[in-house]
Short mmCIF file of C-alpha atoms in Angstrom, two decimals:
data_model
loop_
_atom_site.label_atom_id
_atom_site.label_comp_id
_atom_site.label_asym_id
_atom_site.label_seq_id
_atom_site.Cartn_x
_atom_site.Cartn_y
_atom_site.Cartn_z
CA MET D 132 -8.11 -24.46 15.07
CA GLN D 133 -7.80 -20.74 14.30
CA THR D 134 -9.33 -19.66 11.00
CA ALA D 135 -7.38 -17.70 8.40
CA LEU D 136 -9.63 -14.69 8.95
CA ALA D 137 -9.15 -14.85 12.74
CA ARG D 138 -5.39 -14.99 12.22
CA TRP D 139 -5.57 -11.95 9.91
CA GLN D 140 -7.61 -10.02 12.47
CA GLU D 141 -5.28 -11.02 15.31
CA ILE D 142 -2.31 -9.57 13.41
CA LEU D 143 -4.18 -6.34 12.72
CA THR D 144 -5.42 -5.99 16.30
CA ALA D 145 -1.93 -6.40 17.75
CA ARG D 146 -0.48 -3.90 15.29
CA ALA D 147 -3.25 -1.34 15.87
CA ARG D 148 -2.83 -1.61 19.63
CA GLN D 149 0.91 -0.99 19.38
CA MET D 150 0.50 1.98 17.05
CA ASP D 151 -2.33 3.51 19.08
CA GLU D 152 -0.18 3.34 22.20
CA ALA D 153 2.70 5.05 20.36
CA TYR D 154 0.39 7.78 19.03
CA ALA D 155 -1.17 8.25 22.46
CA ARG D 156 2.29 9.01 23.89
CA LEU D 157 2.45 11.88 21.37
CA GLY D 158 -1.08 13.05 22.12
CA ARG D 159 -2.08 12.27 18.54
CA SER D 160 -3.90 9.62 16.52
CA SER D 161 -3.36 7.97 13.15
CA ALA D 162 -6.46 9.64 11.67
CA ASP D 163 -4.53 12.08 9.44
CA PHE D 164 -1.67 9.69 8.57
CA TRP D 165 -2.25 9.74 4.81
CA ASP D 166 -2.96 13.48 4.73
CA ARG D 167 0.50 14.06 6.19
CA ARG D 168 2.17 11.59 3.83
CA ALA D 169 0.30 12.23 0.57
CA ARG D 170 3.01 14.44 -0.97
CA ASN D 171 5.88 12.02 -0.31
CA TYR D 172 3.76 9.05 -1.34
CA HIS D 173 2.89 10.77 -4.61
CA ARG D 174 6.54 11.48 -5.36
CA SER D 175 7.74 7.97 -4.53
CA SER D 176 5.01 6.10 -6.42
CA GLN D 177 4.14 8.21 -9.44
CA ARG D 178 6.29 6.42 -12.01
CA VAL D 179 5.23 3.03 -13.38
CA GLN D 180 7.63 1.52 -15.88
CA SER D 181 6.34 -0.28 -18.96
CA ASP D 182 7.95 -3.50 -17.70
CA ASN D 183 6.13 -3.30 -14.36
CA SER D 184 5.25 -6.89 -13.45
CA LEU D 185 1.71 -6.13 -12.34
CA LEU D 186 0.92 -4.11 -15.48
CA LEU D 187 2.29 -6.89 -17.66
CA ARG D 188 0.05 -9.47 -15.96
CA MET D 189 -2.98 -7.21 -16.18
CA GLY D 190 -2.18 -6.58 -19.84
CA GLU D 191 -2.80 -10.26 -20.54
CA VAL D 192 -6.53 -9.83 -19.81
CA LEU D 193 -7.12 -6.15 -20.68
CA THR D 194 -8.45 -4.89 -24.01
CA PRO D 195 -9.14 -1.33 -25.27
CA GLU D 196 -12.79 -1.96 -24.33
CA SER D 197 -12.06 -3.02 -20.74
CA GLU D 198 -13.27 -1.11 -17.72
CA VAL D 199 -11.02 -1.26 -14.66
CA LEU D 200 -11.83 -0.80 -10.99
CA ASP D 201 -8.82 0.51 -9.02
CA VAL D 202 -9.75 0.12 -5.35
CA GLY D 203 -7.56 2.22 -3.09
CA ALA D 204 -6.13 4.14 -6.03
CA GLY D 205 -4.01 6.47 -3.90
CA THR D 206 -2.40 9.22 -5.98
CA GLY D 207 -3.14 7.32 -9.18
CA ARG D 208 -0.01 5.31 -9.80
CA TYR D 209 -1.84 2.49 -11.58
CA ALA D 210 -4.99 4.35 -12.61
CA LEU D 211 -2.90 6.80 -14.67
CA ALA D 212 -0.83 4.01 -16.23
CA LEU D 213 -3.88 1.92 -17.11
CA ALA D 214 -6.09 4.71 -18.46
CA PRO D 215 -4.43 4.92 -21.93
CA LEU D 216 -4.82 1.16 -22.34
CA VAL D 217 -8.51 0.74 -21.53
CA LYS D 218 -11.94 2.25 -22.01
CA HIS D 219 -12.41 3.55 -18.47
CA VAL D 220 -10.89 3.44 -14.97
CA TYR D 221 -12.92 3.86 -11.79
CA ALA D 222 -10.49 5.08 -9.11
CA VAL D 223 -11.89 4.51 -5.63
CA GLU D 224 -9.93 6.41 -2.95
CA PRO D 225 -11.17 7.76 0.40
CA ASN D 226 -8.35 10.23 1.03
CA ALA D 227 -9.00 13.69 -0.46
CA SER D 228 -5.31 14.65 -0.49
CA MET D 229 -4.45 11.56 -2.53
CA LEU D 230 -7.29 12.15 -4.97
CA ARG D 231 -6.19 15.73 -5.62
CA TYR D 232 -2.82 14.47 -6.85
CA LEU D 233 -4.53 11.88 -9.06
CA GLN D 234 -6.89 14.44 -10.57
CA ALA D 235 -4.14 17.02 -11.14
CA ASP D 236 -1.89 14.48 -12.86
CA ALA D 237 -4.76 13.22 -15.03
CA GLN D 238 -5.57 16.77 -16.11
CA ALA D 239 -1.91 17.57 -16.80
CA SER D 240 -1.63 14.44 -18.96
CA GLY D 241 -4.89 15.06 -20.80
CA ILE D 242 -6.42 11.86 -19.44
CA THR D 243 -10.21 12.05 -19.38
CA ASN D 244 -11.32 8.43 -18.84
CA ILE D 245 -10.74 8.21 -15.08
CA SER D 246 -13.66 8.61 -12.69
CA SER D 247 -12.50 9.61 -9.21
CA ILE D 248 -14.71 8.16 -6.48
CA ALA D 249 -14.12 9.65 -3.03
CA SER D 250 -15.05 6.70 -0.87
CA THR D 251 -13.82 3.62 0.90
CA TRP D 252 -14.59 0.42 -0.94
CA GLN D 253 -16.92 -0.64 1.84
CA GLU D 254 -19.02 2.53 1.40
CA ALA D 255 -18.81 2.86 -2.38
CA ASP D 256 -21.84 2.56 -4.62
CA PRO D 257 -22.88 -1.13 -4.67
CA ALA D 258 -23.66 -0.76 -8.37
CA LEU D 259 -19.97 -0.28 -9.27
CA ARG D 260 -18.85 -2.95 -11.73
CA ALA D 261 -15.84 -3.46 -13.98
CA ASP D 262 -14.25 -6.13 -16.13
CA VAL D 263 -11.00 -6.14 -14.16
CA SER D 264 -10.34 -5.04 -10.60
CA LEU D 265 -7.12 -4.07 -8.87
CA CYS D 266 -6.16 -3.63 -5.23
CA SER D 267 -2.51 -2.61 -4.84
CA HIS D 268 -1.10 -2.43 -1.28
CA VAL D 269 -4.55 -1.71 0.14
CA LEU D 270 -5.61 -4.68 2.23
CA TYR D 271 -3.18 -4.41 5.14
CA PRO D 272 -5.50 -2.51 7.55
CA ILE D 273 -8.82 -4.10 6.47
CA LEU D 274 -10.25 -5.96 9.46
CA ASP D 275 -13.25 -7.55 7.71
CA LEU D 276 -11.16 -8.85 4.84
CA ASP D 277 -13.62 -11.55 3.82
CA ARG D 278 -16.41 -9.02 3.22
CA PHE D 279 -14.05 -6.68 1.37
CA LEU D 280 -12.86 -9.45 -0.94
CA ALA D 281 -16.32 -10.89 -1.45
CA ARG D 282 -17.55 -7.52 -2.65
CA LEU D 283 -14.54 -7.10 -4.94
CA HIS D 284 -15.19 -10.55 -6.37
CA ALA D 285 -18.86 -9.74 -6.98
CA ALA D 286 -18.05 -6.41 -8.66
CA THR D 287 -15.61 -7.96 -11.13
CA GLN D 288 -16.73 -9.49 -14.42
CA HIS D 289 -13.45 -11.10 -15.44
CA THR D 290 -10.31 -11.02 -13.28
CA CYS D 291 -9.36 -9.69 -9.84
CA PHE D 292 -5.77 -8.65 -9.10
CA LEU D 293 -4.23 -8.07 -5.68
CA PHE D 294 -0.71 -6.73 -5.26
CA MET D 295 0.79 -7.25 -1.81
CA ARG D 296 4.12 -7.29 -0.06
CA ALA D 297 5.92 -10.49 0.82
CA THR D 298 8.28 -8.50 3.04
CA SER D 299 6.96 -5.43 4.85
CA PHE D 300 8.89 -2.18 4.90
CA ASP D 301 8.39 -2.25 8.68
CA GLU D 302 10.39 -5.46 8.79
CA ILE D 303 13.35 -3.58 7.32
CA SER D 304 13.00 -0.65 9.73
CA ASP D 305 12.29 -2.89 12.73
CA PRO D 306 15.75 -2.25 14.28
CA LEU D 307 14.92 1.46 14.40
CA TRP D 308 11.54 0.78 16.02
CA ARG D 309 13.18 -1.50 18.60
CA HIS D 310 15.80 1.15 19.35
CA PHE D 311 13.29 3.93 20.06
CA HIS D 312 10.36 1.93 21.46
CA GLY D 313 12.13 -0.92 23.20
CA GLU D 314 10.08 -3.72 21.62
CA PRO D 315 9.72 -5.51 18.27
CA ARG D 316 7.46 -3.91 15.67
CA CYS D 317 4.12 -5.64 15.16
CA LEU D 318 4.21 -6.26 11.42
CA PRO D 319 1.22 -6.00 9.07
CA PRO D 320 -0.13 -9.13 7.39
CA GLY D 321 1.48 -10.21 4.15
CA TYR D 322 0.24 -11.74 0.93
CA ILE D 323 0.29 -15.25 2.36
CA HIS D 324 -2.28 -14.30 5.00
CA ALA D 325 -4.62 -12.84 2.35
CA LEU D 326 -4.14 -15.95 0.24
CA ASP D 327 -5.21 -18.09 3.21
CA VAL D 328 -8.38 -16.01 3.62
CA LEU D 329 -9.17 -16.38 -0.08
CA TYR D 330 -8.70 -20.13 0.18
CA GLU D 331 -10.98 -20.21 3.19
CA MET D 332 -13.58 -18.36 1.09
CA GLY D 333 -13.36 -20.99 -1.64
CA ILE D 334 -11.37 -18.74 -4.00
CA TYR D 335 -8.32 -20.57 -5.36
CA ALA D 336 -6.06 -17.83 -6.65
CA ASN D 337 -2.91 -17.82 -8.73
CA VAL D 338 0.21 -16.35 -7.11
CA GLU D 339 3.43 -15.00 -8.59
CA VAL D 340 6.15 -13.56 -6.39
CA VAL D 341 8.10 -10.80 -8.14
CA SER D 342 10.91 -8.43 -7.20
CA THR D 343 10.23 -4.71 -7.39
CA THR D 344 12.48 -1.72 -6.90
CA GLN D 345 12.50 -0.35 -3.37
CA SER D 346 10.31 2.75 -3.62
CA MET D 347 11.05 4.39 -0.28
CA SER D 348 13.53 7.12 -1.20
CA PHE D 349 14.39 10.61 0.00
CA ALA D 350 15.79 13.73 -1.65
CA SER D 351 17.83 14.62 1.43
CA LEU D 352 18.75 13.38 4.88
CA GLU D 353 16.38 15.91 6.44
CA GLU D 354 13.51 14.57 4.34
CA ALA D 355 14.41 11.05 5.46
CA VAL D 356 14.38 12.12 9.10
CA ALA D 357 10.95 13.76 8.72
CA GLU D 358 9.46 10.76 6.93
CA MET D 359 10.93 8.19 9.32
CA ARG D 360 9.76 10.20 12.32
CA GLU D 361 6.22 9.66 10.97
CA GLN D 362 6.84 6.00 10.21
CA LEU D 363 8.32 5.36 13.64
CA ILE D 364 5.77 7.57 15.47
CA LEU D 365 8.40 9.64 17.26
CA PRO D 366 8.10 13.03 19.00
CA GLU D 367 9.74 16.16 17.56
CA ASP D 368 12.29 16.06 20.34
CA PRO D 369 15.65 17.59 19.24
CA LYS D 370 17.67 14.88 20.98
CA ILE D 371 15.65 12.06 19.42
CA MET D 372 15.76 13.71 16.00
CA GLU D 373 19.53 14.07 16.20
CA GLU D 374 19.84 10.42 17.20
CA LEU D 375 17.60 9.35 14.31
CA ARG D 376 19.56 11.56 11.91
CA GLY D 377 22.81 9.88 12.91
CA MET D 378 21.38 6.39 12.49
CA LEU D 379 19.92 7.17 9.06
CA ALA D 380 23.11 8.87 7.89
CA SER D 381 25.06 5.68 8.53
CA TRP D 382 22.38 3.38 7.12
CA LEU D 383 20.94 4.99 3.98
CA VAL D 384 22.70 4.61 0.65
CA GLU D 385 22.68 6.95 -2.35
CA ARG D 386 21.18 5.71 -5.62
CA GLU D 387 20.60 8.03 -8.57
CA THR D 388 20.89 11.16 -6.39
CA MET D 389 18.31 9.84 -3.89
CA LEU D 390 18.80 8.31 -0.47
CA THR D 391 17.22 4.89 0.00
CA PHE D 392 17.44 1.86 2.21
CA PRO D 393 20.20 -0.68 1.51
CA LEU D 394 17.77 -3.30 0.16
CA PRO D 395 17.35 -2.35 -3.54
CA GLN D 396 14.68 -4.96 -4.35
CA MET D 397 11.55 -5.97 -2.43
CA PRO D 398 9.55 -9.20 -2.92
CA ASN D 399 5.88 -8.67 -3.75
CA ALA D 400 3.11 -11.01 -4.81
CA ILE D 401 0.62 -10.74 -7.67
CA ILE D 402 -2.52 -12.63 -6.64
CA SER D 403 -5.16 -13.12 -9.32
CA TRP D 404 -8.29 -15.14 -9.97
CA ARG D 405 -11.16 -15.34 -12.42
CA ALA D 406 -14.15 -13.75 -10.73
CA ASN D 407 -16.86 -15.04 -13.11
CA GLY D 408 -17.01 -17.62 -15.80
#
């Protein structure tokens, strides 16, 4: 019988193979993916509402004296929202472009209790510890998930939180991938696969599936074309771009002056467990 970890790795291997083949056709690799997308990611994820489901759940265990470990902090969406509520936030993020946005926003807001740590979690200082840990939309490409989670568990004094998709954005855009690549998109793992790995590790986590607002939005059709060209790994061929533009023009809907996909809500899962005690 296949283990949960082997299943997770099988999903990642198939997806990586498909994406590497698509990048190879362009003479590129995925190495600078987040450098190219940092600006759009920052714009689409910078606002966290006070009724955010994940923040509300974390608020149940946080105190003004809590220290928080935000692993894969990105441009600081949660680190910046949590900082006013706690003693300190350790924001671990390997991408320099992402960290620059986090640091600039912290400075502009007068936030001084965030430590930016330029590192992957696997290579971060083993001495890092916090009361509460958070990993939001980070785990999808992690091949050795059991080691990653074991280290997160060990570094957390009270509660670990994972935030993961139940439905991938790539599942929504799969018809576009099929159109241009002639095959179904290999989807990333979802929360249920991570939950299986946790169970296999002897960690019996709580799960709550919540609906969140679709965050993928664009200021213009041209911005949508540029972003989706990256997402779909397409060449800058005028004919292909015109074809993509036509498909997006007929598919995207306007909400609050922004163009977005016709699914306004996305299901996500809050996974949490007591790490110690």
